[in-house]
Coordinates of C-alpha atoms in Angstrom, one line a residue:
Chain A
M1454 CA 279.1 -132.5 -59.5
Y1455 CA 277.5 -130.0 -61.8
V1456 CA 278.2 -126.3 -62.4
I1457 CA 275.4 -123.7 -62.7
E1458 CA 275.9 -120.4 -64.4
P1459 CA 273.1 -117.9 -63.7
I1460 CA 271.0 -117.0 -66.8
G1461 CA 270.1 -113.7 -65.1
F1462 CA 269.2 -111.9 -61.9
V1463 CA 266.2 -110.7 -60.0
R1464 CA 265.7 -106.9 -59.8
S1465 CA 263.4 -106.1 -56.9
E1466 CA 262.5 -103.4 -54.4
L1467 CA 263.1 -106.2 -51.7
R1468 CA 266.7 -105.5 -50.6
R1469 CA 267.0 -107.5 -47.5
L1470 CA 266.1 -111.1 -46.5
E1471 CA 264.2 -109.8 -43.4
D1472 CA 261.9 -107.7 -45.7
A1473 CA 261.0 -110.7 -47.9
P1474 CA 257.8 -112.7 -47.3
M1475 CA 258.3 -116.5 -47.0
Q1476 CA 256.2 -117.2 -50.1
G1477 CA 255.1 -115.2 -53.1
D1478 CA 251.5 -115.3 -52.1
E1479 CA 252.2 -113.7 -48.8
G1480 CA 252.3 -110.1 -50.1
A1481 CA 255.3 -110.3 -52.4
P1482 CA 255.8 -107.4 -54.9
E1483 CA 256.4 -107.5 -58.6
A1484 CA 260.0 -107.7 -59.9
W1485 CA 262.1 -107.7 -63.1
L1486 CA 263.9 -110.8 -64.3
E1487 CA 266.9 -109.5 -66.1
L1488 CA 268.6 -112.0 -68.4
T1489 CA 272.2 -112.1 -69.3
Q1490 CA 272.8 -111.1 -72.9
P1491 CA 273.7 -114.7 -74.0
A1492 CA 270.6 -116.2 -72.4
A1493 CA 268.1 -113.7 -73.7
P1494 CA 267.2 -115.6 -77.0
G1495 CA 265.7 -118.2 -74.7
L1496 CA 262.8 -115.9 -73.9
M1497 CA 261.3 -116.1 -77.4
G1498 CA 257.6 -117.0 -77.3
I1499 CA 257.0 -115.8 -73.7
T1500 CA 254.0 -113.4 -73.6
I1501 CA 252.1 -111.2 -71.2
Q1502 CA 249.8 -113.2 -68.9
D1503 CA 251.9 -116.4 -69.2
E1504 CA 252.3 -118.3 -65.9
L1505 CA 255.9 -119.3 -65.4
I1506 CA 257.9 -121.4 -62.9
L1507 CA 261.0 -119.4 -62.0
L1508 CA 264.0 -121.3 -60.5
T1509 CA 266.4 -119.2 -58.5
W1510 CA 269.6 -119.9 -56.5
F1511 CA 269.3 -118.9 -52.8
H1512 CA 272.8 -117.5 -52.8
L1513 CA 272.6 -116.6 -49.0
A1514 CA 271.4 -120.1 -47.9
E1515 CA 273.2 -122.4 -45.6
R1516 CA 273.9 -125.6 -47.5
D1517 CA 274.9 -127.9 -44.6
V1518 CA 271.5 -127.9 -43.0
L1519 CA 269.4 -131.1 -43.3
Q1520 CA 266.7 -130.5 -40.6
V1521 CA 264.9 -127.3 -39.6
H1522 CA 262.1 -126.0 -37.4
P1523 CA 259.4 -125.2 -40.1
R1524 CA 259.2 -121.4 -40.8
G1525 CA 261.9 -120.9 -38.1
D1526 CA 259.4 -121.5 -35.3
I1527 CA 261.3 -123.4 -32.5
N1528 CA 258.0 -124.5 -31.0
R1529 CA 257.5 -126.8 -34.1
P1530 CA 259.3 -130.1 -34.2
L1531 CA 262.3 -130.6 -36.5
A1532 CA 261.6 -131.7 -40.0
G1533 CA 263.8 -132.7 -42.8
V1534 CA 264.5 -129.9 -45.3
F1535 CA 263.0 -131.9 -48.1
A1536 CA 259.7 -131.9 -46.3
T1537 CA 259.8 -128.1 -46.0
R1538 CA 260.4 -125.0 -48.2
S1539 CA 263.3 -123.9 -46.1
P1540 CA 265.9 -122.0 -48.2
D1541 CA 268.6 -123.7 -46.2
R1542 CA 269.2 -127.1 -48.0
P1543 CA 272.1 -128.9 -49.8
N1544 CA 271.2 -127.4 -53.2
P1545 CA 269.3 -124.2 -52.5
V1546 CA 267.1 -123.9 -55.6
G1547 CA 264.1 -121.6 -55.1
L1548 CA 260.9 -122.4 -56.9
H1549 CA 258.5 -119.5 -57.6
R1550 CA 255.2 -119.4 -59.6
V1551 CA 254.8 -116.0 -61.3
K1552 CA 252.7 -114.2 -63.9
V1553 CA 254.2 -112.2 -66.7
L1554 CA 253.2 -108.5 -66.7
E1555 CA 255.6 -107.1 -69.4
V1556 CA 258.0 -108.5 -71.9
E1557 CA 261.2 -106.8 -73.2
E1558 CA 264.0 -108.2 -75.3
Q1559 CA 266.2 -109.1 -72.3
R1560 CA 263.9 -108.9 -69.3
L1561 CA 260.4 -109.8 -68.0
R1562 CA 258.3 -108.0 -65.4
V1563 CA 256.6 -110.6 -63.2
A1564 CA 254.6 -110.9 -60.0
P1565 CA 254.5 -111.9 -57.2
L1566 CA 258.1 -112.7 -56.3
E1567 CA 259.5 -113.0 -52.8
A1568 CA 263.2 -113.3 -53.9
I1569 CA 265.4 -110.3 -53.0
D1570 CA 267.2 -108.0 -55.4
G1571 CA 270.3 -109.7 -56.9
T1572 CA 269.0 -113.3 -56.5
P1573 CA 270.5 -115.4 -59.4
I1574 CA 268.1 -116.9 -61.8
I1575 CA 268.9 -120.4 -63.0
D1576 CA 266.0 -121.4 -65.2
I1577 CA 262.5 -120.4 -66.4
K1578 CA 259.8 -122.9 -67.4
P1579 CA 256.1 -122.6 -68.5
V1580 CA 253.5 -123.8 -66.1
L1581 CA 252.0 -126.9 -67.7
T1582 CA 248.2 -126.6 -68.1
A1583 CA 245.8 -128.2 -70.6
S1584 CA 246.6 -125.5 -73.1
T1585 CA 250.4 -125.4 -72.6
S1586 CA 251.3 -129.1 -72.1
E1587 CA 252.1 -129.3 -75.8
R1588 CA 255.0 -126.8 -75.4
Chain B
M1199 CA 278.9 -119.9 -60.7
Y1200 CA 277.5 -122.5 -58.3
V1201 CA 278.3 -126.1 -57.8
I1202 CA 275.6 -128.8 -57.4
E1203 CA 276.2 -132.1 -55.7
P1204 CA 273.4 -134.7 -56.2
I1205 CA 271.5 -135.6 -53.1
G1206 CA 270.6 -139.0 -54.7
F1207 CA 269.7 -140.8 -57.9
V1208 CA 266.5 -142.1 -59.7
R1209 CA 266.2 -145.9 -59.8
S1210 CA 263.7 -146.7 -62.6
E1211 CA 262.8 -149.4 -65.1
L1212 CA 263.2 -146.6 -67.8
R1213 CA 266.8 -147.2 -69.0
R1214 CA 266.9 -145.2 -72.2
L1215 CA 265.8 -141.7 -73.1
E1216 CA 263.9 -143.0 -76.1
D1217 CA 261.7 -145.1 -73.8
A1218 CA 260.8 -142.1 -71.5
P1219 CA 257.6 -140.2 -72.0
M1220 CA 258.0 -136.4 -72.3
Q1221 CA 256.0 -135.7 -69.1
G1222 CA 255.1 -137.7 -66.1
D1223 CA 251.4 -137.7 -66.9
E1224 CA 252.1 -139.3 -70.3
G1225 CA 252.3 -142.9 -68.9
A1226 CA 255.4 -142.7 -66.8
P1227 CA 256.1 -145.5 -64.3
E1228 CA 256.8 -145.5 -60.6
A1229 CA 260.4 -145.2 -59.5
W1230 CA 262.6 -145.1 -56.4
L1231 CA 264.4 -142.0 -55.2
E1232 CA 267.6 -143.2 -53.6
L1233 CA 269.2 -140.6 -51.4
T1234 CA 272.9 -140.5 -50.6
Q1235 CA 273.7 -141.4 -47.0
P1236 CA 274.6 -137.8 -46.0
A1237 CA 271.4 -136.4 -47.4
A1238 CA 269.0 -139.0 -46.0
P1239 CA 268.2 -137.1 -42.7
G1240 CA 266.5 -134.5 -44.9
L1241 CA 263.6 -136.9 -45.6
M1242 CA 262.3 -136.8 -42.1
G1243 CA 258.6 -135.9 -42.0
I1244 CA 257.8 -137.1 -45.6
T1245 CA 254.9 -139.6 -45.5
I1246 CA 252.9 -141.8 -47.8
Q1247 CA 250.5 -139.9 -50.1
D1248 CA 252.6 -136.6 -49.9
E1249 CA 252.8 -134.7 -53.1
L1250 CA 256.3 -133.6 -53.9
I1251 CA 258.2 -131.5 -56.4
L1252 CA 261.3 -133.4 -57.5
L1253 CA 264.2 -131.5 -59.0
T1254 CA 266.5 -133.5 -61.1
W1255 CA 269.6 -132.7 -63.3
F1256 CA 269.2 -133.8 -66.9
H1257 CA 272.7 -135.0 -67.2
L1258 CA 272.4 -135.9 -70.9
A1259 CA 271.0 -132.5 -71.9
E1260 CA 272.7 -130.1 -74.3
R1261 CA 273.4 -126.9 -72.4
D1262 CA 274.2 -124.6 -75.4
V1263 CA 270.7 -124.7 -76.8
L1264 CA 268.5 -121.6 -76.5
Q1265 CA 265.8 -122.2 -79.0
V1266 CA 264.0 -125.5 -80.0
H1267 CA 261.1 -126.8 -82.0
P1268 CA 258.6 -127.7 -79.3
R1269 CA 258.5 -131.5 -78.6
G1270 CA 261.1 -131.9 -81.3
D1271 CA 258.5 -131.3 -84.1
I1272 CA 260.2 -129.5 -86.9
N1273 CA 256.8 -128.4 -88.2
R1274 CA 256.4 -126.2 -85.2
P1275 CA 258.1 -122.8 -85.1
L1276 CA 261.2 -122.2 -83.0
A1277 CA 260.6 -121.2 -79.4
G1278 CA 263.0 -120.0 -76.7
V1279 CA 263.8 -122.9 -74.3
F1280 CA 262.4 -120.9 -71.4
A1281 CA 259.0 -121.0 -73.1
T1282 CA 259.2 -124.8 -73.3
R1283 CA 259.9 -127.8 -71.2
S1284 CA 262.8 -128.9 -73.4
P1285 CA 265.5 -130.8 -71.4
D1286 CA 268.1 -129.0 -73.5
R1287 CA 268.7 -125.6 -71.8
P1288 CA 271.6 -123.7 -70.1
N1289 CA 270.9 -125.2 -66.6
P1290 CA 269.1 -128.5 -67.3
V1291 CA 267.0 -128.8 -64.1
G1292 CA 264.0 -131.2 -64.4
L1293 CA 260.8 -130.5 -62.5
H1294 CA 258.5 -133.4 -61.7
R1295 CA 255.4 -133.6 -59.5
V1296 CA 255.1 -137.0 -57.9
K1297 CA 253.2 -138.8 -55.2
V1298 CA 254.9 -140.8 -52.4
L1299 CA 253.9 -144.5 -52.4
E1300 CA 256.4 -145.8 -49.8
V1301 CA 259.0 -144.4 -47.4
E1302 CA 262.2 -146.0 -46.2
E1303 CA 265.1 -144.5 -44.3
Q1304 CA 267.1 -143.6 -47.3
R1305 CA 264.7 -143.8 -50.2
L1306 CA 261.2 -143.0 -51.4
R1307 CA 259.0 -144.9 -53.9
V1308 CA 257.1 -142.4 -56.0
A1309 CA 255.0 -142.1 -59.2
P1310 CA 254.7 -141.0 -61.9
L1311 CA 258.3 -140.2 -63.0
E1312 CA 259.5 -139.9 -66.6
A1313 CA 263.2 -139.5 -65.6
I1314 CA 265.5 -142.4 -66.6
D1315 CA 267.5 -144.7 -64.3
G1316 CA 270.5 -142.9 -62.9
T1317 CA 269.2 -139.4 -63.3
P1318 CA 270.7 -137.2 -60.5
I1319 CA 268.4 -135.8 -57.9
I1320 CA 269.2 -132.2 -56.7
D1321 CA 266.3 -131.3 -54.5
I1322 CA 262.9 -132.4 -53.1
K1323 CA 260.2 -130.0 -51.9
P1324 CA 256.6 -130.4 -50.7
V1325 CA 253.8 -129.1 -53.0
L1326 CA 252.3 -126.1 -51.3
T1327 CA 248.6 -126.5 -50.7
A1328 CA 246.3 -124.9 -48.2
S1329 CA 247.2 -127.7 -45.7
T1330 CA 251.0 -127.7 -46.3
S1331 CA 251.8 -124.0 -46.9
E1332 CA 252.8 -123.8 -43.3
R1333 CA 255.7 -126.2 -43.7

């Protein structure tokens, strides 16, 4: 058993789950990633145009779900949650690929992001490409 | 504050951190992902050749580290952990892209994986591609 403390929170115009697209590339808006004061030094070296992997905690997810109809469509056969991107799963970690638009001392402006306002941020990592795999 | 319960554990020939490559594409071996009995139904629908994102918990990481010399090279300037793939970070979630080689009821054989034997697994997700984004 491990304990996660958020390193920050998403600030977005998306206020309700029903307004959020299922994936970032399905019309999601930009958003701010606001870090907590203790975590902010971890941003050093992130610059505009960087591609990041954002890990969030789907705090509204149901954690006792192991099989779902993909994308909530009951006409589709049940699948294990690990074969889908369902937010309902035992450890509801969200994975989002975003681009950095603006960098401040304690926050980043990024896009696109389908997570709603207030979603806890648990980690940020660089996308590994030929030019960044040495980081 | 959120609590994570592992859904399984990595079984690998890599026994010690010093034997593990820094990234999966740096010569990492194959490994088994052994799920706990309660989590196993979540594997339904995963098949051979699937590309998966594996999320692990770096249980040996130092969680109070916010800046590091990339890849442990003291000749390189300090960077925030969120600009690197350092395992030492506030919430030490590991991200690994693997291919499925074999599927059993409660475990998957995958490659390549740089995580050592006993590393807790916290989530498994499909890689989103044109053909799988509908899952």
